[in-house]
Short mmCIF file of C-alpha atoms and ligand atoms in Angstrom, two decimals:
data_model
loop_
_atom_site.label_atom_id
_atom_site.label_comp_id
_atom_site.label_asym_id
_atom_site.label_seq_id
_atom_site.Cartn_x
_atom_site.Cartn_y
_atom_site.Cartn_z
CA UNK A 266 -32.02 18.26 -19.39
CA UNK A 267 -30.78 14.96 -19.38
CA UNK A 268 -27.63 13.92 -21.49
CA UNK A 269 -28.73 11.17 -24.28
CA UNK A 270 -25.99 8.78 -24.76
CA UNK A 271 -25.29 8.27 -28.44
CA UNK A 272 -26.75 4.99 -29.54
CA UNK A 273 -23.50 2.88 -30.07
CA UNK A 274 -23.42 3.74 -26.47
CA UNK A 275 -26.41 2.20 -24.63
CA UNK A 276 -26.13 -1.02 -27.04
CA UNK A 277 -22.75 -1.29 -25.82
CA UNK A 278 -24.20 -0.25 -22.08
CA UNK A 279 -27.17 -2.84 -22.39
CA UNK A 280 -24.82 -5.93 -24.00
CA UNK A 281 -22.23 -5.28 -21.08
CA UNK A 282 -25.47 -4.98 -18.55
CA UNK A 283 -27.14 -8.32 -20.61
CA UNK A 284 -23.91 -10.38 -20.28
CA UNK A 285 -23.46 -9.36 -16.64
CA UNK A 286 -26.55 -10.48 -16.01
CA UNK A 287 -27.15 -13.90 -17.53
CA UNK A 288 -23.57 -14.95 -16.47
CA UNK A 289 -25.14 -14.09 -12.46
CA UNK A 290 -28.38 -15.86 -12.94
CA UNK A 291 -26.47 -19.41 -13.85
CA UNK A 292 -23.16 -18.51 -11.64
CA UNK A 293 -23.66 -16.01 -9.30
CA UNK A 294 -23.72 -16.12 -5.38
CA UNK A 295 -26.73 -16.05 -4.40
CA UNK A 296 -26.96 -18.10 -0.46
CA UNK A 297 -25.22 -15.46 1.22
CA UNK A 298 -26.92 -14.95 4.60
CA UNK A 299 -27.22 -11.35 3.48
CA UNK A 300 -28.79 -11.93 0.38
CA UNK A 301 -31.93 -13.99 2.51
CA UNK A 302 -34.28 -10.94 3.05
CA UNK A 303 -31.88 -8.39 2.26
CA UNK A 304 -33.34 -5.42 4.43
CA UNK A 305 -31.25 -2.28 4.49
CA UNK A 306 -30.08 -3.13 8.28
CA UNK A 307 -28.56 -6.58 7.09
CA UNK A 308 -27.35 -5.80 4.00
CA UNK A 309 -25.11 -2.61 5.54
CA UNK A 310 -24.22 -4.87 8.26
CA UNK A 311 -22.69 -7.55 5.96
CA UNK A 312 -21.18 -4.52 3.67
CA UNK A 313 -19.32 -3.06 6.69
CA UNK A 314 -18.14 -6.72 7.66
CA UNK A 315 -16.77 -6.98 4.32
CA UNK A 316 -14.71 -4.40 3.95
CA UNK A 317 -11.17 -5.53 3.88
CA UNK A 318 -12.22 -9.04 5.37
CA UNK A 319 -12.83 -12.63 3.01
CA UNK A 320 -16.59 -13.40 2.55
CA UNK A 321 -15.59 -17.06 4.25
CA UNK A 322 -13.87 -15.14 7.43
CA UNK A 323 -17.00 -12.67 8.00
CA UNK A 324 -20.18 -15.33 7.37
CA UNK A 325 -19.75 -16.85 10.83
CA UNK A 326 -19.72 -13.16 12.09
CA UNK A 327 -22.12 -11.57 10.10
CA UNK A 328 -24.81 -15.10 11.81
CA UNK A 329 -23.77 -13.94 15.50
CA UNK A 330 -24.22 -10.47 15.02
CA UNK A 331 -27.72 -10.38 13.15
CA UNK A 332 -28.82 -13.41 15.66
CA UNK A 333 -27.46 -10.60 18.44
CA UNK A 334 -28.59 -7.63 17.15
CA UNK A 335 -31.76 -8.52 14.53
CA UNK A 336 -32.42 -4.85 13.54
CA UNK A 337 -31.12 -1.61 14.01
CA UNK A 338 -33.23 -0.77 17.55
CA UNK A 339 -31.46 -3.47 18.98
CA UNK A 340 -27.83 -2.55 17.89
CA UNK A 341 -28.49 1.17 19.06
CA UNK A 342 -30.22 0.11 22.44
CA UNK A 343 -26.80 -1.88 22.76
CA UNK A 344 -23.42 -0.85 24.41
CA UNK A 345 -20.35 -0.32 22.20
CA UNK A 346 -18.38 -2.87 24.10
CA UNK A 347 -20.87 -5.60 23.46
CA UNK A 348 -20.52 -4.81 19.99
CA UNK A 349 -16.56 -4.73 20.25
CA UNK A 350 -17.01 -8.13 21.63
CA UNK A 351 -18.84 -9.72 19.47
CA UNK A 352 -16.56 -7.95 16.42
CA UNK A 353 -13.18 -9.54 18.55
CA UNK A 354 -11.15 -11.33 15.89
CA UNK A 355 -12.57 -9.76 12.73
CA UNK A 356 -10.06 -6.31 13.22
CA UNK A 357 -10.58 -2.96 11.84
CA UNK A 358 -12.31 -2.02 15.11
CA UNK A 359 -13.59 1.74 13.79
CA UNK A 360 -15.95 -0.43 11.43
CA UNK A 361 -17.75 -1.76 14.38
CA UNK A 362 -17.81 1.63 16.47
CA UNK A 363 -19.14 3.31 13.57
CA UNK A 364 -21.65 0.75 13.02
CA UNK A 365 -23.14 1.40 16.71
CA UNK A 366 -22.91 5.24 15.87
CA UNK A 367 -24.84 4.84 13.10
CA UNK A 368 -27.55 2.65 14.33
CA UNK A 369 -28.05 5.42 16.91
CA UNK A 370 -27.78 8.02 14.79
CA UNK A 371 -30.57 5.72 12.04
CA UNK A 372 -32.65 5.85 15.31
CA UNK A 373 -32.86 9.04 16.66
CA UNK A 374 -32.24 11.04 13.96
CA UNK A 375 -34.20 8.92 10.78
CA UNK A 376 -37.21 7.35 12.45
CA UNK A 377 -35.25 3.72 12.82
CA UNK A 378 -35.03 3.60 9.00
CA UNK A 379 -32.24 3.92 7.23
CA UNK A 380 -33.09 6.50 4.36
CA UNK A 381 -33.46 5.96 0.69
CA UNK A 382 -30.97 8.42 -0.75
CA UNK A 383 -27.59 7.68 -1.29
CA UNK A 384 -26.61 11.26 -0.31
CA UNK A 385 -27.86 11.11 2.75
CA UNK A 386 -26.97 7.31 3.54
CA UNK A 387 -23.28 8.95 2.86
CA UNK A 388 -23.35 11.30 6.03
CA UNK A 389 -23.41 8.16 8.40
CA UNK A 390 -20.67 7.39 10.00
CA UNK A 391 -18.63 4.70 8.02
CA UNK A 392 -20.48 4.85 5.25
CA UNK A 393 -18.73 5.88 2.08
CA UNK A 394 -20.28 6.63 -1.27
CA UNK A 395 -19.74 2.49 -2.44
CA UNK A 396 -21.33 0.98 0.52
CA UNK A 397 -23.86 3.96 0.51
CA UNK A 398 -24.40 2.39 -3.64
CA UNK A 399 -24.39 -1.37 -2.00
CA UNK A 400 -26.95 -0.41 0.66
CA UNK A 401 -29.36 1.50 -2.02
CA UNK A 402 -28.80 -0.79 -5.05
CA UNK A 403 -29.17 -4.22 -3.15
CA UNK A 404 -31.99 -3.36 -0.79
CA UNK A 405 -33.99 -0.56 -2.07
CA UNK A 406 -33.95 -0.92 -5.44
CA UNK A 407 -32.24 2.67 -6.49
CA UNK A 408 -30.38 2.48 -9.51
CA UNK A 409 -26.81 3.70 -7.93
CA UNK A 410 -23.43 2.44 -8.29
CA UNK A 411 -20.58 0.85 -6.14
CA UNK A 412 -17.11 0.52 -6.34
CA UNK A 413 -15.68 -1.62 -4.11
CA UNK A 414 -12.18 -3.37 -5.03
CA UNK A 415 -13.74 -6.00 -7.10
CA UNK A 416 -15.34 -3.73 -9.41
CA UNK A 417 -12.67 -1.47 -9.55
CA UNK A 418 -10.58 -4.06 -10.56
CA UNK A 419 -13.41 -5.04 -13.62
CA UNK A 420 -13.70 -1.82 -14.58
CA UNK A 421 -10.38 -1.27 -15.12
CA UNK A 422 -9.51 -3.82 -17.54
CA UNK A 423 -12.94 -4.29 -19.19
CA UNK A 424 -11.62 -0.47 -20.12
CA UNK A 425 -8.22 -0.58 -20.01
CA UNK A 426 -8.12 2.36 -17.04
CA UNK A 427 -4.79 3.03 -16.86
CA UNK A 428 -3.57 4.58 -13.43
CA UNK A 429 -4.03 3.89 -9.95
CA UNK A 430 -7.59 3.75 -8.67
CA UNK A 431 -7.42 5.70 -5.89
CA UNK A 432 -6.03 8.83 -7.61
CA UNK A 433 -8.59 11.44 -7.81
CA UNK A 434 -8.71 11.75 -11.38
CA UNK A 435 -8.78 7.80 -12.16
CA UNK A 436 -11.84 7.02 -9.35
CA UNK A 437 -13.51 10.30 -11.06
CA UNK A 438 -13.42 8.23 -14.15
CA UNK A 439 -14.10 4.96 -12.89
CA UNK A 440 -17.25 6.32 -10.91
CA UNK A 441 -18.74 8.24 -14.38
CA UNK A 442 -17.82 4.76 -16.18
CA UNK A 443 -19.42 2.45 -13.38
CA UNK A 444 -22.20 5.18 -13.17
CA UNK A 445 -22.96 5.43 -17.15
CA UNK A 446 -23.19 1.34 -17.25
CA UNK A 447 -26.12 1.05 -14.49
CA UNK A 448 -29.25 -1.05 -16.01
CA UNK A 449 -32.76 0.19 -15.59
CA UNK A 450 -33.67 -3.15 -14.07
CA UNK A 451 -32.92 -5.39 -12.09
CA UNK A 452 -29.98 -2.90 -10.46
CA UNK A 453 -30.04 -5.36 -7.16
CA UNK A 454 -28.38 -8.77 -9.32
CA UNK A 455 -26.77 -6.55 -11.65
CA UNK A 456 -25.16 -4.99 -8.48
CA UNK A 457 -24.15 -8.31 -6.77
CA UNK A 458 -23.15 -9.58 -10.41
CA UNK A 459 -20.16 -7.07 -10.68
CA UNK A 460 -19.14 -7.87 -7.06
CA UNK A 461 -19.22 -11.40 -7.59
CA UNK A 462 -17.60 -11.34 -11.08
CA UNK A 463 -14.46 -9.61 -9.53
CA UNK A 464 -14.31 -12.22 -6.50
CA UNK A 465 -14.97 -15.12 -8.33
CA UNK A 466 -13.45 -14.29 -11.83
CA UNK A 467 -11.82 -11.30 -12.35
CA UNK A 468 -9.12 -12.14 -9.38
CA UNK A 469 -6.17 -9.86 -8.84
CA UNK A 470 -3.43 -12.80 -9.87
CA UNK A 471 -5.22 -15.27 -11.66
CA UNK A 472 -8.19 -14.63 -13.32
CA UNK A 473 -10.51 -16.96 -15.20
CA UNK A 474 -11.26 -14.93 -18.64
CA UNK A 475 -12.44 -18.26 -20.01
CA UNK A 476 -15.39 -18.39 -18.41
CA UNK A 477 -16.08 -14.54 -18.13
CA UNK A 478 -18.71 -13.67 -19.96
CA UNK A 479 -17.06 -10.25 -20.86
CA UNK A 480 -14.44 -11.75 -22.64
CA UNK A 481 -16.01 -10.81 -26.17
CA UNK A 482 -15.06 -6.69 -25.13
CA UNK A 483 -12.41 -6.99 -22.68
CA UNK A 484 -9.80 -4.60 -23.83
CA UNK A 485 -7.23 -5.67 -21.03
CA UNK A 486 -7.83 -9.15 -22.75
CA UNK A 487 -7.67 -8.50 -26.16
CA UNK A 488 -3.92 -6.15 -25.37
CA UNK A 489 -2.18 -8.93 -23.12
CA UNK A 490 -2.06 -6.33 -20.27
CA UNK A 491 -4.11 -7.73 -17.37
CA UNK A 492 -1.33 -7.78 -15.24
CA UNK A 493 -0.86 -3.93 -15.70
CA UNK A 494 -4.27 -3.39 -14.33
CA UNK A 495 -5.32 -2.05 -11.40
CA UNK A 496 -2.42 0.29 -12.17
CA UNK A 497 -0.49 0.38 -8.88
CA UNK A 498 0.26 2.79 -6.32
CA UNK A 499 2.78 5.20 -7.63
CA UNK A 500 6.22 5.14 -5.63
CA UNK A 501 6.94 8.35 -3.56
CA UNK A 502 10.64 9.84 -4.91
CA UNK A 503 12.59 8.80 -1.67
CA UNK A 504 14.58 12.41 -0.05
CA UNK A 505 18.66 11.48 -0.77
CA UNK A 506 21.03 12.33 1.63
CA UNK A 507 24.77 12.63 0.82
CA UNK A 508 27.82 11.35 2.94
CA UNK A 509 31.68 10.96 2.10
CA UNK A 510 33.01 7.60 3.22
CA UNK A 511 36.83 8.02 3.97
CA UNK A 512 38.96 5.29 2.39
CA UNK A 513 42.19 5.36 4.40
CA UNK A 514 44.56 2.98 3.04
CA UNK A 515 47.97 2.14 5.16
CA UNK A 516 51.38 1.07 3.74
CA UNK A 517 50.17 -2.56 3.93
CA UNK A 518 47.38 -1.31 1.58
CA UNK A 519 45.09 -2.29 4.63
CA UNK A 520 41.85 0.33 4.94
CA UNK A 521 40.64 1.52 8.15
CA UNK A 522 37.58 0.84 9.63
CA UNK A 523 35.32 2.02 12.28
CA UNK A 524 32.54 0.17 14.57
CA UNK A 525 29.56 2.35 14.77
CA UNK A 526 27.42 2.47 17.64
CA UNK A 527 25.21 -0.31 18.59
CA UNK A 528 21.87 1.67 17.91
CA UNK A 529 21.28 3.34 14.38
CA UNK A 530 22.27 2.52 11.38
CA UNK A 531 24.22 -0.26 10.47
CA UNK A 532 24.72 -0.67 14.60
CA UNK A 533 27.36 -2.53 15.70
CA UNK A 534 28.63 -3.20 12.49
CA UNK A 535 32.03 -2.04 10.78
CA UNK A 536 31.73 1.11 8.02
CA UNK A 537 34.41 3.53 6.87
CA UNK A 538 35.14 6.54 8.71
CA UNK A 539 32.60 9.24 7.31
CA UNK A 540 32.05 13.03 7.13
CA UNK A 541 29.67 15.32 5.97
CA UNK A 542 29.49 15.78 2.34
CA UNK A 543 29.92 19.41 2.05
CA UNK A 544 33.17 19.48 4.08
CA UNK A 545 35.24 18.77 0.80
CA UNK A 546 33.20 21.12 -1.42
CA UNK A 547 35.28 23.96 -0.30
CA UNK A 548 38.38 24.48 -2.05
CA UNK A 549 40.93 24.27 0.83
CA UNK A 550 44.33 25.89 0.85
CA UNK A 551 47.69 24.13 0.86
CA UNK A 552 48.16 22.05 4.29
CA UNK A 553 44.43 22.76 4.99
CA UNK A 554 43.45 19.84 7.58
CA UNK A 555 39.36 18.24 7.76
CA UNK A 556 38.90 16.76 11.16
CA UNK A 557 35.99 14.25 9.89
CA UNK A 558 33.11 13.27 12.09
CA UNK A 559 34.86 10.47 13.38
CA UNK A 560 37.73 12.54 14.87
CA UNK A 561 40.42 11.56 12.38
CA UNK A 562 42.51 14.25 11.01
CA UNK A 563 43.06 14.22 7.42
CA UNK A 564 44.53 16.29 4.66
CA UNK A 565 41.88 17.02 1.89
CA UNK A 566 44.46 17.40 -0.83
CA UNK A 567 45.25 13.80 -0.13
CA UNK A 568 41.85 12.22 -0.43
CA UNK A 569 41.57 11.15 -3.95
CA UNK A 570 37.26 10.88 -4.99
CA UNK A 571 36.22 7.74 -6.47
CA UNK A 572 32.60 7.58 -8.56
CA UNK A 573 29.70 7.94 -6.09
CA UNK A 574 27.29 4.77 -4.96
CA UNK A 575 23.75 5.03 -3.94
CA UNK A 576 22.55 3.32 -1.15
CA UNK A 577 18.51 2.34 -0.63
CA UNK A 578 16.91 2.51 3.02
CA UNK A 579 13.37 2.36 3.00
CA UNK A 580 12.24 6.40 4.00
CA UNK A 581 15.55 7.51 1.83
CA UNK A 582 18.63 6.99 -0.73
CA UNK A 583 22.09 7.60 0.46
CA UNK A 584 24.64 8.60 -1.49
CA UNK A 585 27.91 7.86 -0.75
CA UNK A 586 31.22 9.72 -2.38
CA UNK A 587 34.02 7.57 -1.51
CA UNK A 588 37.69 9.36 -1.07
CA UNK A 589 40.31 7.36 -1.41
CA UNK A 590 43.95 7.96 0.62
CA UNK A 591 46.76 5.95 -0.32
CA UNK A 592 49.48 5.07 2.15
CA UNK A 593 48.07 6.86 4.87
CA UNK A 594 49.48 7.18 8.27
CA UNK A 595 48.74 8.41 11.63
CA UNK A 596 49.12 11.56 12.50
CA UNK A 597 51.89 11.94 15.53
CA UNK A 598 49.28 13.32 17.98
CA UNK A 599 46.44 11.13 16.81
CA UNK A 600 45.37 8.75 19.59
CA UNK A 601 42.01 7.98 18.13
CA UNK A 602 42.99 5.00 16.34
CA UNK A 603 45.05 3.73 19.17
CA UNK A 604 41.46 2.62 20.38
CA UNK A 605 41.75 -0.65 18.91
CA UNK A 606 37.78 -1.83 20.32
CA UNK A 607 36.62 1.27 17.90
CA UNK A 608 39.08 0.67 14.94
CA UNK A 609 40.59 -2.15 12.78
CA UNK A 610 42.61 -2.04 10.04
CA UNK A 611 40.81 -4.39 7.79
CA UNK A 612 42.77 -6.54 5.05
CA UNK A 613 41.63 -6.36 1.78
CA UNK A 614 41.63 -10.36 1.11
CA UNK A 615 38.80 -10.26 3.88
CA UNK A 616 40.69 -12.35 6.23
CA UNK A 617 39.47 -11.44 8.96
CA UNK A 618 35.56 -12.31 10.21
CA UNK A 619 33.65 -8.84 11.09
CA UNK A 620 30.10 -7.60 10.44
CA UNK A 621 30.27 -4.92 7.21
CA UNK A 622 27.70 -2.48 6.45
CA UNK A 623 26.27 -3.28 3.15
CA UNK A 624 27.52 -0.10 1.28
CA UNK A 625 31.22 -0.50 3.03
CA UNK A 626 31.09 -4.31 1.61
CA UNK A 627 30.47 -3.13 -1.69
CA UNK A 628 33.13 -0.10 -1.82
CA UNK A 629 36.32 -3.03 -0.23
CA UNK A 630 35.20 -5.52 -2.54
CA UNK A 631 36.02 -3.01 -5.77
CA UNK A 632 39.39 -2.03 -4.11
CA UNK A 633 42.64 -3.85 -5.51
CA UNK A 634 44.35 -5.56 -3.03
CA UNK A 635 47.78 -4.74 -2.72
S1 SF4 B 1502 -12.04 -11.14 -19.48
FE1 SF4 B 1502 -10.63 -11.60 -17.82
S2 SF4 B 1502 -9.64 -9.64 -17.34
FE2 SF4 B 1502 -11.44 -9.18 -18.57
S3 SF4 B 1502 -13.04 -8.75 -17.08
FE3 SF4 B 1502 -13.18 -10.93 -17.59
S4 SF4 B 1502 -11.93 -12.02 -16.05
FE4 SF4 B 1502 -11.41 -9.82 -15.98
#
């Protein structure tokens, strides 16, 4: 049995569906090459050309192709690199390999027609369940809906959706809400209406609420929070990893610094002598020495830990425990520093001109100088 929808409900449907549809018949777009004799063939041609491409960028396209290939016979009888050819410059290349899949696959399999069911329209290749909605809803007639980006981004603030889009749960609700506000008529301008409201109107930075005509009901409107919808992507939590930085202070209160490698991080660039974070976890006995990753040898009991910084790389956070030694010298059979191309004992009033990684700028520049 079908569910009734409470009354409040479809007036609220049909006023949405009323005011959608008088604001396309004075302002809509309606000399689109694809909306002149909008057969199933064109109108998935122009859908698949639209997808992430500007209307402007794919009418020049969309002329050549259909003046190319006028149905879907000729687009199967074709070969794929005629059709990459004649799809050079508009990228996205699986969009026009799927498009000569599918015409074959309309041929042989579906008589040359494409068939009027959105289910099945979904099984071609490239089609997904919005442009399977676009193809039904703008040239057969069948009440179905779409959600493309334009409507999505309606929807959402007509509503108030919070949440990104393309989480499951938030297009389950969006495609029950876009489903639930389908008109019995007229489901062709009522489709091209919602498209054309979020391209012309409802823009992502700027858009014109005074001359929606959904203003009235707009509950992103009426809060002040357009900006906050689309919700947007949610940030992954970036994996940390955890270094100690070695602060090595001589008697002339100069700190020691190392030149890493010309590839990797920070290359080329001068940074504090590190070592592995968990080297001064342990608790080390009296005259215990650390030989840290850069060779140095150092007495733990000597290294004095300062508060920790975090560091932000794009794919992770590094934190960085900086230990402090005052007054530090070199041990007697420690040649490592004697390298002086690898080393430099770097003065603290940043006299001297050398490339500092970012972190190791922002750990001297909190040190005293003595
Ligand atoms: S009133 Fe503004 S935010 Fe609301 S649907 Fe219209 S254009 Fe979009």
């Amino acid at each position: 049995m079908t569910k009734q929808k409470p009354e409040a409900a479809v007036a609220q449907t049909e006023a949405f569906n009323q005011a959608v549809l008088d604001w396309f018949s004075g302002s809509g777009r309606k000399d689109l090459p694809w909306q002149q004799n909008p057969t199933p063939y064109r109108v998935w041609i122009s859908e698949i050309m639209l997808q992430q491409t500007q209307v402007q960028t794919v009418i020049p396209y969309y002329l050549r192709f259909v003046a190319q290939y006028p149905d879907v016979a000729t687009l199967a009888d074709a070969g794929v690199d005629q059709v990459l050819h004649l799809w050079t410059g508009l990228g996205y290349y699986a969009r026009a390999r799927n498009l000569h899949r599918t015409a074959k696959q309309v041929v042989q399999n579906h008589g040359g027609e494409f068939p009027h069911d959105v289910e099945a329209l979904e099984t071609l290749p490239g089609i997904g369940r919005s442009t399977a909605g676009a193809i039904a809803a703008l040239s057969m007639h069948i009440k179905a809906p779409i959600l493309d980006g334009n409507v999505k981004r309606v929807l959402t603030r007509y509503f108030a959706i919070a949440g990104y889009p393309e989480s499951s749960a938030v297009k389950k609700q969006l495609w029950t809400v876009a489903e639930s506000l389908l008109p019995e008529q007229k489901i062709a301008a009522y489709t091209q209406a919602m498209m054309d409201l979020g391209a012309t109107l409802c823009t992502r930075s700027s858009p014109a609420c005074y001359q929606c005509p959904l203003t009235s009901d707009c509950q992103a409107l009426a809060g002040d929070t357009i900006a906050e919808f689309p919700g947007k992507k949610p940030k992954k939590a970036l994996p940390v990893k955890a270094v100690s930085m070695l602060i090595l202070r001589n008697e002339a209160g100069h700190v020691l610094l190392e030149k890493r490698p010309d590839s990797g991080i920070w290359g080329g660039l001068y940074s504090l002598p590190e070592q592995a974070a968990n080297d001064t976890d342990a608790s080390p006995e009296p005259g215990w020495v650390a030989y840290a990753e850069s060779g140095l040898q150092i007495n733990p009991l000597t290294l004095e830990p300062l508060p920790t910084i975090r560091h932000s790389f794009t794919h992770y956070n590094l934190d960085i425990t900086p230990l402090l030694s005052q007054g530090w010298k070199l041990e007697a059979d420690d040649a490592t520093v004697a390298d002086s191309d690898r080393w430099l004992w770097y003065p603290l009033d940043h006299s001297v001109e050398v490339g500092l990684a970012a972190p190791v700028k922002k750990l001297l520049t909190r040190l005293k100088p003595d």
